[in-house]
PDB file of C-alpha atoms in Angstrom:
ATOM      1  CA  UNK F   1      -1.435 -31.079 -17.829  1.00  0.00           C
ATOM      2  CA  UNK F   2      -0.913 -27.334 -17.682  1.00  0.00           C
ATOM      3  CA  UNK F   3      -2.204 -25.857 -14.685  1.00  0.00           C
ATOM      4  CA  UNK F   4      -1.929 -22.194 -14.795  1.00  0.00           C
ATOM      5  CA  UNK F   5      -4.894 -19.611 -15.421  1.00  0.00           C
ATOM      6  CA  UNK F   6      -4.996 -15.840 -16.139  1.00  0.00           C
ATOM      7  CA  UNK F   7      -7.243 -14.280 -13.597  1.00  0.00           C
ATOM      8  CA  UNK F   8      -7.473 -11.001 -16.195  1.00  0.00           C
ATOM      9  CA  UNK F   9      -8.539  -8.386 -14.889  1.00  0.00           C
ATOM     10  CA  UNK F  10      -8.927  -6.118 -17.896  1.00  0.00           C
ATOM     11  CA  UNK F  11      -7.387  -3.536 -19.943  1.00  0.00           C
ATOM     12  CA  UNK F  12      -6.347  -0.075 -19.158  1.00  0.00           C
ATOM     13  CA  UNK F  13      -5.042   3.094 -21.487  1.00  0.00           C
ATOM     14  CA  UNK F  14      -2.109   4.627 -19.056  1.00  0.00           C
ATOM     15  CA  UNK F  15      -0.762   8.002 -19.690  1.00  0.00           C
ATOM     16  CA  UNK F  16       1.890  10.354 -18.367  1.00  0.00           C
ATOM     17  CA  UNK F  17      -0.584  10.692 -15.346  1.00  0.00           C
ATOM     18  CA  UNK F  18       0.150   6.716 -14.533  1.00  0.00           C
ATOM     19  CA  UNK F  19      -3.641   6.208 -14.054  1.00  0.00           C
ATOM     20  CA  UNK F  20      -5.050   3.470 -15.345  1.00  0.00           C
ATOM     21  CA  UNK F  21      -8.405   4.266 -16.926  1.00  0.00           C
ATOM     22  CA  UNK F  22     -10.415   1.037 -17.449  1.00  0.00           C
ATOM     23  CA  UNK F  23     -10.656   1.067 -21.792  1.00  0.00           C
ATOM     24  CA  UNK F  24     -13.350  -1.362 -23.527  1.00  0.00           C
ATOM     25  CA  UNK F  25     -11.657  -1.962 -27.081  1.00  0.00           C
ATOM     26  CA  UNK F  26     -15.278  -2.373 -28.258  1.00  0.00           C
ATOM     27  CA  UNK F  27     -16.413   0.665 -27.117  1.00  0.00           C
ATOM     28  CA  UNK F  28     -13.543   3.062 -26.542  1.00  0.00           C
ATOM     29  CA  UNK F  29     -11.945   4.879 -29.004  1.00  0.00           C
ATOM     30  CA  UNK F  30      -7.952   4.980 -28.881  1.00  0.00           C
ATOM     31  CA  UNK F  31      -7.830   8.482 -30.660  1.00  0.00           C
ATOM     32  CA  UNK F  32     -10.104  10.406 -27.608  1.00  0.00           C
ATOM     33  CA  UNK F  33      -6.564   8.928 -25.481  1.00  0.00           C
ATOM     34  CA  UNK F  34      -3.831  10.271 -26.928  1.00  0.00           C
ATOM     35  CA  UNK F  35      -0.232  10.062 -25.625  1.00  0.00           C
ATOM     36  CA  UNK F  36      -1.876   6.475 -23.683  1.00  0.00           C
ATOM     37  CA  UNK F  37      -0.493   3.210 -23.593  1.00  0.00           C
ATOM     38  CA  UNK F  38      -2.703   0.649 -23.828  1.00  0.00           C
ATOM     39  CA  UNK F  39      -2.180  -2.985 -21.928  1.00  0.00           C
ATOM     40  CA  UNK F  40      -4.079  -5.719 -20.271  1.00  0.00           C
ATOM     41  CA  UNK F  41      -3.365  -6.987 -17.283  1.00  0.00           C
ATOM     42  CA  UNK F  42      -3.154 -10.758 -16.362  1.00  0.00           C
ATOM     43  CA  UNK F  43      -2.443 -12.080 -12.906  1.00  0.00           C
ATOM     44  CA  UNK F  44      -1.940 -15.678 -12.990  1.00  0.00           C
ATOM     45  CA  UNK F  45      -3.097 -18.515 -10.910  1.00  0.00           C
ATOM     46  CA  UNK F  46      -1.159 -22.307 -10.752  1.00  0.00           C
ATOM     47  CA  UNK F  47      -2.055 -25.400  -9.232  1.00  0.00           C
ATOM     48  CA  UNK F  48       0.996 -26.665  -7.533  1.00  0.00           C
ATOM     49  CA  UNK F  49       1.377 -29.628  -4.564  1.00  0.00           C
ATOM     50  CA  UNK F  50       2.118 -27.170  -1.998  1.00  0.00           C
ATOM     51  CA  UNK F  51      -1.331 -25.236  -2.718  1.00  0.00           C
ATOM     52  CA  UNK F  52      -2.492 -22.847  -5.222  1.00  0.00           C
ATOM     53  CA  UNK F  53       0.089 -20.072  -5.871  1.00  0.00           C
ATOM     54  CA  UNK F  54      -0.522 -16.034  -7.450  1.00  0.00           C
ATOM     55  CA  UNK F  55       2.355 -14.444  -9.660  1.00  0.00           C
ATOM     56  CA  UNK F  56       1.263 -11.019  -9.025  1.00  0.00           C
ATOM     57  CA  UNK F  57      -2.251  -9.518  -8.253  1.00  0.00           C
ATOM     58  CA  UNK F  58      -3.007  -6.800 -10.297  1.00  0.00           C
ATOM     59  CA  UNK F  59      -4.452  -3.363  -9.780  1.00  0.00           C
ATOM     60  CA  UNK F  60      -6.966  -4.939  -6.984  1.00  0.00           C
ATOM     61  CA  UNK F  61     -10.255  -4.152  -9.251  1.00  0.00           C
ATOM     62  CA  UNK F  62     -13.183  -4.796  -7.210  1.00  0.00           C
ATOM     63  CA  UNK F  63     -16.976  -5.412  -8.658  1.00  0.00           C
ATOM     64  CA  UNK F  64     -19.658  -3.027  -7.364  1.00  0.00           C
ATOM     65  CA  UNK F  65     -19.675  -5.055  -4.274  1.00  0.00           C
ATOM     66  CA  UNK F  66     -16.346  -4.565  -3.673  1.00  0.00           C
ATOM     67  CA  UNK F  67     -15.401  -8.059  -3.947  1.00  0.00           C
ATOM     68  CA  UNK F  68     -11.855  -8.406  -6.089  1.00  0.00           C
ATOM     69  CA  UNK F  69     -12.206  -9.469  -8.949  1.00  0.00           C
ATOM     70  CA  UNK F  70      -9.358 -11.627  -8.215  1.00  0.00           C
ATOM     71  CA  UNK F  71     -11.418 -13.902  -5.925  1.00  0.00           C
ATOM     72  CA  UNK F  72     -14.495 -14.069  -8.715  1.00  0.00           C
ATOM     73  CA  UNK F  73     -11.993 -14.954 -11.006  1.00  0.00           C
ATOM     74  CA  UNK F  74     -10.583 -17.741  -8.653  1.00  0.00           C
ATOM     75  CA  UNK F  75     -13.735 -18.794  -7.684  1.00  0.00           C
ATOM     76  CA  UNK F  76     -14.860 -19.242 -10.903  1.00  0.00           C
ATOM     77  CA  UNK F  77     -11.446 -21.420 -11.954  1.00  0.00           C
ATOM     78  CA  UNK F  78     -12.909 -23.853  -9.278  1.00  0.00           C
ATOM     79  CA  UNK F  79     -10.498 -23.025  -6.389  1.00  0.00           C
ATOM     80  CA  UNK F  80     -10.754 -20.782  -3.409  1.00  0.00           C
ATOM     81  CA  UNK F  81      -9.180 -18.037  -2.585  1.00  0.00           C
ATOM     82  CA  UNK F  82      -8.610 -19.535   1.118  1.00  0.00           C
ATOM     83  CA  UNK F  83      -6.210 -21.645  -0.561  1.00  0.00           C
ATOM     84  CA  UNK F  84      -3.725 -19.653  -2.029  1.00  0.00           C
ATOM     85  CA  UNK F  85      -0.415 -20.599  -0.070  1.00  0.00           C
ATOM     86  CA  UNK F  86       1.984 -18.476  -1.835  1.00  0.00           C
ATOM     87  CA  UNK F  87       1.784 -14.895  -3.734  1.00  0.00           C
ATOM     88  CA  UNK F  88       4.849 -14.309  -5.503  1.00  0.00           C
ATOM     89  CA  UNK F  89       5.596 -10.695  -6.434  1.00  0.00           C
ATOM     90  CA  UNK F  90       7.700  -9.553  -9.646  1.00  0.00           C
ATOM     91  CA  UNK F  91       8.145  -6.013  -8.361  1.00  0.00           C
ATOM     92  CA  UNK F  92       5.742  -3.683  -6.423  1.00  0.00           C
ATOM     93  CA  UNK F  93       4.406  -1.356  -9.321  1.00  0.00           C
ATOM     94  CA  UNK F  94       0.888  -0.571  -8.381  1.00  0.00           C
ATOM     95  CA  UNK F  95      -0.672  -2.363 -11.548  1.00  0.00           C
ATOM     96  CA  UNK F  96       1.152  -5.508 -10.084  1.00  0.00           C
ATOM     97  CA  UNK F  97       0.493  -4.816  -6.233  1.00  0.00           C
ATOM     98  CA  UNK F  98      -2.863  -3.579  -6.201  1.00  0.00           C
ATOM     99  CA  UNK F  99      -4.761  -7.019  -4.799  1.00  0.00           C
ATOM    100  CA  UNK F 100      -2.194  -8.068  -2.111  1.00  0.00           C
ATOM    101  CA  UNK F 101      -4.940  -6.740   0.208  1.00  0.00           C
ATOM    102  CA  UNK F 102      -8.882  -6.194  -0.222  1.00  0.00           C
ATOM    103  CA  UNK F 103     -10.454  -3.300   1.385  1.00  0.00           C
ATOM    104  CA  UNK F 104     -14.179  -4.912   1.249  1.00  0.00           C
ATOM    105  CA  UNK F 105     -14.270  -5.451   4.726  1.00  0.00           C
ATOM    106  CA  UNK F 106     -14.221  -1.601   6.059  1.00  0.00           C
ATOM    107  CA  UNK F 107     -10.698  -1.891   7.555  1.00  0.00           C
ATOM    108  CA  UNK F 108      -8.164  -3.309   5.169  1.00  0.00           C
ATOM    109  CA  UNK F 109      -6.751  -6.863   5.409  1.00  0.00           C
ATOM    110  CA  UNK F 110      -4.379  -9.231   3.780  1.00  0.00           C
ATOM    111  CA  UNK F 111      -6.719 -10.284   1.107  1.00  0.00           C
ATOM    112  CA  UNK F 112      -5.013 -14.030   1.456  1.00  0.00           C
ATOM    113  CA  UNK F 113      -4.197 -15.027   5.035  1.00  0.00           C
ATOM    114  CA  UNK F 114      -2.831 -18.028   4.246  1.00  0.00           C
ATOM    115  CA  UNK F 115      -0.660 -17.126   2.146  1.00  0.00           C
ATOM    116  CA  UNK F 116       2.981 -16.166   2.226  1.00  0.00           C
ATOM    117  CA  UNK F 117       4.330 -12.746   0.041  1.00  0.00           C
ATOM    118  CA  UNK F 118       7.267 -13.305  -1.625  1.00  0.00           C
ATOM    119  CA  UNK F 119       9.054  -9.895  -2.159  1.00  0.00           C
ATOM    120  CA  UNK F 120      12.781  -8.999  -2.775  1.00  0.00           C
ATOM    121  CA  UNK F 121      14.013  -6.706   0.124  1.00  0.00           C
ATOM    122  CA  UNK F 122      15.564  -4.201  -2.057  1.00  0.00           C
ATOM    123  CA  UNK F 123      12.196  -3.645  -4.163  1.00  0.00           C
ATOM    124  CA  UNK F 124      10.434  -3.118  -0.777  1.00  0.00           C
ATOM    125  CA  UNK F 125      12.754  -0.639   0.714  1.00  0.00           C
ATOM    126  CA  UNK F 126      12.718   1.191  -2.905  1.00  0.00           C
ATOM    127  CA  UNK F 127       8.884   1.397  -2.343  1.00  0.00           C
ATOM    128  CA  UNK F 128       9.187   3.201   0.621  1.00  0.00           C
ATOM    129  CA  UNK F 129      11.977   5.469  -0.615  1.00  0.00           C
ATOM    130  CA  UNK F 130       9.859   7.885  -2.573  1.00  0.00           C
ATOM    131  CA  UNK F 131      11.648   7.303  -5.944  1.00  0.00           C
ATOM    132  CA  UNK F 132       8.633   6.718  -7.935  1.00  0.00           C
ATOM    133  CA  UNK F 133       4.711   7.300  -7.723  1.00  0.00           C
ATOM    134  CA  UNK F 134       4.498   4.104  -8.887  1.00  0.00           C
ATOM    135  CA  UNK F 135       3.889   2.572  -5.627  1.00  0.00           C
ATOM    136  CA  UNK F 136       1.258   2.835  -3.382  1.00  0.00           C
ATOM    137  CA  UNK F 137       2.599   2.233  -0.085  1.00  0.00           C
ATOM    138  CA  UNK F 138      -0.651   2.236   2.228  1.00  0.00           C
ATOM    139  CA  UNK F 139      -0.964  -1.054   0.647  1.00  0.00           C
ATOM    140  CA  UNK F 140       2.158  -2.330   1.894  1.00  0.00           C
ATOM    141  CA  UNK F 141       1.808  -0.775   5.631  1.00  0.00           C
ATOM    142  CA  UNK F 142      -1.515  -3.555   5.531  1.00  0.00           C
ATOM    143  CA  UNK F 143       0.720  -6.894   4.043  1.00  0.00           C
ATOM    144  CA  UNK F 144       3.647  -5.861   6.557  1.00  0.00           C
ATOM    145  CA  UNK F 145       1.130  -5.377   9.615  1.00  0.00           C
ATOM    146  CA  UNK F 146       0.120  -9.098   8.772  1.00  0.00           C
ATOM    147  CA  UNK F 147       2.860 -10.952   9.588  1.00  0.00           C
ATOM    148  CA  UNK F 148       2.972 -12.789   6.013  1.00  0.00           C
ATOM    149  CA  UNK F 149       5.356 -11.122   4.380  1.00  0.00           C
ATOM    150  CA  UNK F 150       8.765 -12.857   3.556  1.00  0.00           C
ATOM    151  CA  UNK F 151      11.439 -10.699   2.312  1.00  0.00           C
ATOM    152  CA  UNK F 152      14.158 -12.657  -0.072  1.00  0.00           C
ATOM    153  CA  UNK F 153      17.580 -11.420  -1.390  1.00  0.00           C
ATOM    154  CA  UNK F 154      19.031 -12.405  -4.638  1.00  0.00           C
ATOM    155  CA  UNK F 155      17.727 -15.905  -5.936  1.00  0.00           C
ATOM    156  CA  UNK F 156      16.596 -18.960  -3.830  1.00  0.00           C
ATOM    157  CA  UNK F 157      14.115 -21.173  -3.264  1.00  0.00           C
ATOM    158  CA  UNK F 158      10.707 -20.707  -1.745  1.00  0.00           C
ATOM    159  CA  UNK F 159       9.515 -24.373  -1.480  1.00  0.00           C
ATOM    160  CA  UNK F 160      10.948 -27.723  -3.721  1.00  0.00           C
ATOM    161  CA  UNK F 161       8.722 -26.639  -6.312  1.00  0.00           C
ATOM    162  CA  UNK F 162       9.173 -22.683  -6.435  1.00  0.00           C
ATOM    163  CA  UNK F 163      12.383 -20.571  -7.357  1.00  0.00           C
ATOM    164  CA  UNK F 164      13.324 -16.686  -7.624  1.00  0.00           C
ATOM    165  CA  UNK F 165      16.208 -14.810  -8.996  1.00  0.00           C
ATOM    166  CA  UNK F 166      16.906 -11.027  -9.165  1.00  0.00           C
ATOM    167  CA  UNK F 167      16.976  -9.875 -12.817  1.00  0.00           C
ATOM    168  CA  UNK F 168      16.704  -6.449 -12.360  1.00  0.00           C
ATOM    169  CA  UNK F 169      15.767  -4.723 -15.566  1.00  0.00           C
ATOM    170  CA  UNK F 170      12.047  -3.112 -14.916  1.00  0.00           C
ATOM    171  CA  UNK F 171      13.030  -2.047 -11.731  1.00  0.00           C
ATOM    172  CA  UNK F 172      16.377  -1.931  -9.359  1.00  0.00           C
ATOM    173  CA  UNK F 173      15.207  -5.379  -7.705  1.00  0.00           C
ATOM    174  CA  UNK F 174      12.826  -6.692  -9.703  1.00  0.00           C
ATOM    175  CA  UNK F 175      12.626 -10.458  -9.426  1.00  0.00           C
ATOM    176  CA  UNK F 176      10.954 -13.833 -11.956  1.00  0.00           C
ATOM    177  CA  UNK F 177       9.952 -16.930 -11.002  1.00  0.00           C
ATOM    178  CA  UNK F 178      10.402 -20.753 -11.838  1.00  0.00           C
ATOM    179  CA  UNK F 179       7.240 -22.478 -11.075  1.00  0.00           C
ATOM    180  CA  UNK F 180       8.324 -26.715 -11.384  1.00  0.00           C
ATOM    181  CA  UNK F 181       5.270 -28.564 -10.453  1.00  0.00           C
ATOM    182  CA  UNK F 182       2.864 -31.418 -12.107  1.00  0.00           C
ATOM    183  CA  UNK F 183       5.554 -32.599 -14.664  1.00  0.00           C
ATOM    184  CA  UNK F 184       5.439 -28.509 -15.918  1.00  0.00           C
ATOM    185  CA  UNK F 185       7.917 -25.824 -15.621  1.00  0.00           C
ATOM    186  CA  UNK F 186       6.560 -22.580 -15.489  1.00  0.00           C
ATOM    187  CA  UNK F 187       8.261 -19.123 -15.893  1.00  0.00           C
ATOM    188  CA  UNK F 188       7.039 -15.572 -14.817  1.00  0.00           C
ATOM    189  CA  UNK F 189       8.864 -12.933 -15.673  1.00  0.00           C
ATOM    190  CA  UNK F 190       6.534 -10.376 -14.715  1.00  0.00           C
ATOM    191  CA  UNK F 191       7.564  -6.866 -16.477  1.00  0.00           C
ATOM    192  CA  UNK F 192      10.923  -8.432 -18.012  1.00  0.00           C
ATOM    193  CA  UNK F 193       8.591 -10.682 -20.186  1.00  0.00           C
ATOM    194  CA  UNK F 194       5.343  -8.890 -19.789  1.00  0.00           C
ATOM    195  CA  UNK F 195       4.253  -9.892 -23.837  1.00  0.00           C
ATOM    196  CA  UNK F 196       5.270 -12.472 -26.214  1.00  0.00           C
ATOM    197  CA  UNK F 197       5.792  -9.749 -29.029  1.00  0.00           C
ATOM    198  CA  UNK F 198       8.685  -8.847 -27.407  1.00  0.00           C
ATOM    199  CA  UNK F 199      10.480 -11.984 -27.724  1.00  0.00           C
ATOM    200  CA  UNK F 200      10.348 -11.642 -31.495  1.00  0.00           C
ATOM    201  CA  UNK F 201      10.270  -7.556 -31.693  1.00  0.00           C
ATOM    202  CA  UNK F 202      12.616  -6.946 -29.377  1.00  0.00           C
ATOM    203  CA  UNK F 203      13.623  -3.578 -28.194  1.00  0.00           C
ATOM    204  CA  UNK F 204      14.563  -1.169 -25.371  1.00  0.00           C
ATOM    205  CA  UNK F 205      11.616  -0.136 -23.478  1.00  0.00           C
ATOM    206  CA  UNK F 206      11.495   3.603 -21.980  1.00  0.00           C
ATOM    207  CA  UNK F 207       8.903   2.637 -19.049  1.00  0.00           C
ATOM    208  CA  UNK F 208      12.439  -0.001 -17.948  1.00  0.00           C
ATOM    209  CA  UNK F 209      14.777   1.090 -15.051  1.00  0.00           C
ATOM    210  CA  UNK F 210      17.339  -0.819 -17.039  1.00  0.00           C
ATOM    211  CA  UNK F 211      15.662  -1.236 -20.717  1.00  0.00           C
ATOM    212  CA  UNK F 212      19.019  -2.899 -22.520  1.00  0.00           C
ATOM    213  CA  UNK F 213      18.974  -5.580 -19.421  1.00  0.00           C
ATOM    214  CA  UNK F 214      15.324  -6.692 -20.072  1.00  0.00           C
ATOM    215  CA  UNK F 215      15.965  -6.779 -23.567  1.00  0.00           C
ATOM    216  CA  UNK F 216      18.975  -9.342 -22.941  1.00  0.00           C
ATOM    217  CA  UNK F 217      17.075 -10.904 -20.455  1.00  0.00           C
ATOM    218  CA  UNK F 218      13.934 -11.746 -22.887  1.00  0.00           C
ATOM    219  CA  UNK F 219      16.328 -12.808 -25.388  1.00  0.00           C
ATOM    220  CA  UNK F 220      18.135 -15.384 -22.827  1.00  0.00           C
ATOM    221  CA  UNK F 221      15.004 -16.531 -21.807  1.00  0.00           C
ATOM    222  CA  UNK F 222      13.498 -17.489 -24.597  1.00  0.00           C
ATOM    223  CA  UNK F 223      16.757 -18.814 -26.244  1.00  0.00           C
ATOM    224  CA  UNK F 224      16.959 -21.375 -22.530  1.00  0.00           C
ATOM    225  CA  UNK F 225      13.129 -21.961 -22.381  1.00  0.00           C
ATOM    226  CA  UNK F 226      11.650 -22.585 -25.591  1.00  0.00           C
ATOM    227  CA  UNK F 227      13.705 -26.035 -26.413  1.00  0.00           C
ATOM    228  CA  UNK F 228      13.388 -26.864 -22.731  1.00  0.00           C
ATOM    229  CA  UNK F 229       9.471 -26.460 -22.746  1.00  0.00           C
ATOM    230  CA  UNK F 230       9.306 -23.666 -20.226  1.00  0.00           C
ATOM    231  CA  UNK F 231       5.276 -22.270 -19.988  1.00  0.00           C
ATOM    232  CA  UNK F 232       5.549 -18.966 -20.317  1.00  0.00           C
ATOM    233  CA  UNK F 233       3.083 -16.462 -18.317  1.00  0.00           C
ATOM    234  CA  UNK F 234       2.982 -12.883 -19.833  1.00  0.00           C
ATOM    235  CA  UNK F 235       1.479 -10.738 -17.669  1.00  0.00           C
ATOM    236  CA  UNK F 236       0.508  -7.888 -20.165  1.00  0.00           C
ATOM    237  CA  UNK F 237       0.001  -9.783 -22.738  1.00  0.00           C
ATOM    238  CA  UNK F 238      -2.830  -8.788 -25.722  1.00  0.00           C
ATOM    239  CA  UNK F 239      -2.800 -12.254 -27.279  1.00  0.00           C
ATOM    240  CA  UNK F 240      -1.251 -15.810 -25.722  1.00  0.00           C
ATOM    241  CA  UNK F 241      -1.307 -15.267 -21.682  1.00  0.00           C
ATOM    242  CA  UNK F 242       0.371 -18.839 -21.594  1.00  0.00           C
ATOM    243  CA  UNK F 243       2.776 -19.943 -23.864  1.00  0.00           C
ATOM    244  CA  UNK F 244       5.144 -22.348 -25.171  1.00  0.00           C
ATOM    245  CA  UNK F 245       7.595 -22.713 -27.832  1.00  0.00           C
ATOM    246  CA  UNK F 246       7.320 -25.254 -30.769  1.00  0.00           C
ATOM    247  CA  UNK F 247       9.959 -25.813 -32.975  1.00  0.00           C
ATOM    248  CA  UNK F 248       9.898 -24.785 -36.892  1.00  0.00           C
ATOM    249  CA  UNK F 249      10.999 -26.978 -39.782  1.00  0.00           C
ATOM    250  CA  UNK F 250      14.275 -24.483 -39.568  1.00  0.00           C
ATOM    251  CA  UNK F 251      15.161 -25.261 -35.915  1.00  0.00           C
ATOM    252  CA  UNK F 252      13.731 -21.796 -34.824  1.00  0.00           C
ATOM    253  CA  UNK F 253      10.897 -21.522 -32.307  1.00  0.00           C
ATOM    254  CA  UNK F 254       7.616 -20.047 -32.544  1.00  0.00           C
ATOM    255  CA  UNK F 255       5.118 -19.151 -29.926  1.00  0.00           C
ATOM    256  CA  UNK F 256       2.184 -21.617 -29.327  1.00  0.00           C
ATOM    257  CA  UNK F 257      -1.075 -21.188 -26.588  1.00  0.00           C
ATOM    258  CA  UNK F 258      -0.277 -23.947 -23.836  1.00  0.00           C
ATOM    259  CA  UNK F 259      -3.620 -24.159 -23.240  1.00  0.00           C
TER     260      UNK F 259
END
């Protein structure tokens, strides 16, 4: 049974500014945003033995309480946010990085205690090094204070049911996930994989540090994961958030909803 949940936190037009301006597709009119991109953003929740783990944690949108919406979102699953065990970061882009801490409490804390960070050394140093506004280190002077972060190097293993490896591609040290728990194997590719179009329209994206990498990367991914019923979590994703492959009449693969 597939365990794994978007905890969306909405969608955003981004422009040369790097803001991201909340956008209601119902409402909001592409044209009055021009030169924007236009994305969703999906952190994802799974059920696993060890406890409940986060791949990535979005831009840390609150409600007018300023409660994250991450913990509504969670709460509203059925779990707790008390619970998580493990937050597992792609890369530290601020659209990705936003909810490892909550500010609702005055001061700001570690918005999950419990929890270990998993974070790729070089990607934290490269946050700190000023190369791109794309971070937001305050945040990261909070999870470092706390004691839970654990910094990893190349690819390992977190626990018997999670694994990492450096891919590169989006950024220097960007990092994905193998998530092997309840008879399921989930992947998370965070901004490698962000969308299932680009498994079938593949192409070199400006916004990548490395943009032929990712597109080799998406390619071997989906070529290794789609016969071997991999779930696939795409974090920007406008359509299927999680995914699987199902074979055509042909021996190709399309994309199905796992859920």
């Amino acid at each position: 049974m597939v365990q794994a949940y978007s905890l969306y936190e909405g969608s955003f037009s981004v422009d040369k500014s790097r803001k991201f301006v909340p956008f209601d597709p119902a409402v909001d009119n592409p044209k009055d945003r021009p030169g924007s991109m236009f994305i969703q953003v999906h952190p994802f929740l799974i059920k696993t033995q060890a406890g409940l783990v986060i791949c990535d944690t979005g831009l840390g949108q609150t409600d007018e309480d300023g409660v994250l919406k991450l913990y509504t979102n969670i709460r509203r699953l059925g779990y707790r946010p008390e619970d998580v065990k493990y937050v597992l970061m792609s890369h530290l882009h601020k659209d990705h990085a936003g909810g490892m801490v909550t500010f609702n409490s005055g001061a700001p804390r570690i918005a999950f205690p419990d929890a270990e960070y998993i974070v790729q050394r070089g990607e934290w140093e490269d946050a700190y090094s000023g190369i791109s506004s794309s971070y937001r280190t305050e945040i990261f002077d909070v999870v470092q204070r706390s004691g839970n972060l654990v910094l990893v190097e190349g690819a390992g293993h977190v626990n018997d049911e999670i694994s990492y490896e450096l891919n590169g591609g989006h950024t220097t040290h960007h990092q994905a996930f193998h998530i092997q728990t309840g008879g399921e194997h989930y992947f998370f590719g965070g901004d490698v994989l962000p969308e299932p179009e680009e498994i079938f329209h593949n192409y070199v994206a400006k916004y990548d540090f490395d943009g032929r990498r990712s597109k080799e990367l998406r390619q071997a991914y989906w070529t290794e994961g789609a016969p071997a019923g991999w779930i696939f979590l795409f974090y920007h994703s406008k359509s299927i958030t999680v995914g699987c492959g199902q074979v055509r009449e042909d021996g190709s693969y399309k994309l199905i909803s796992a859920i």
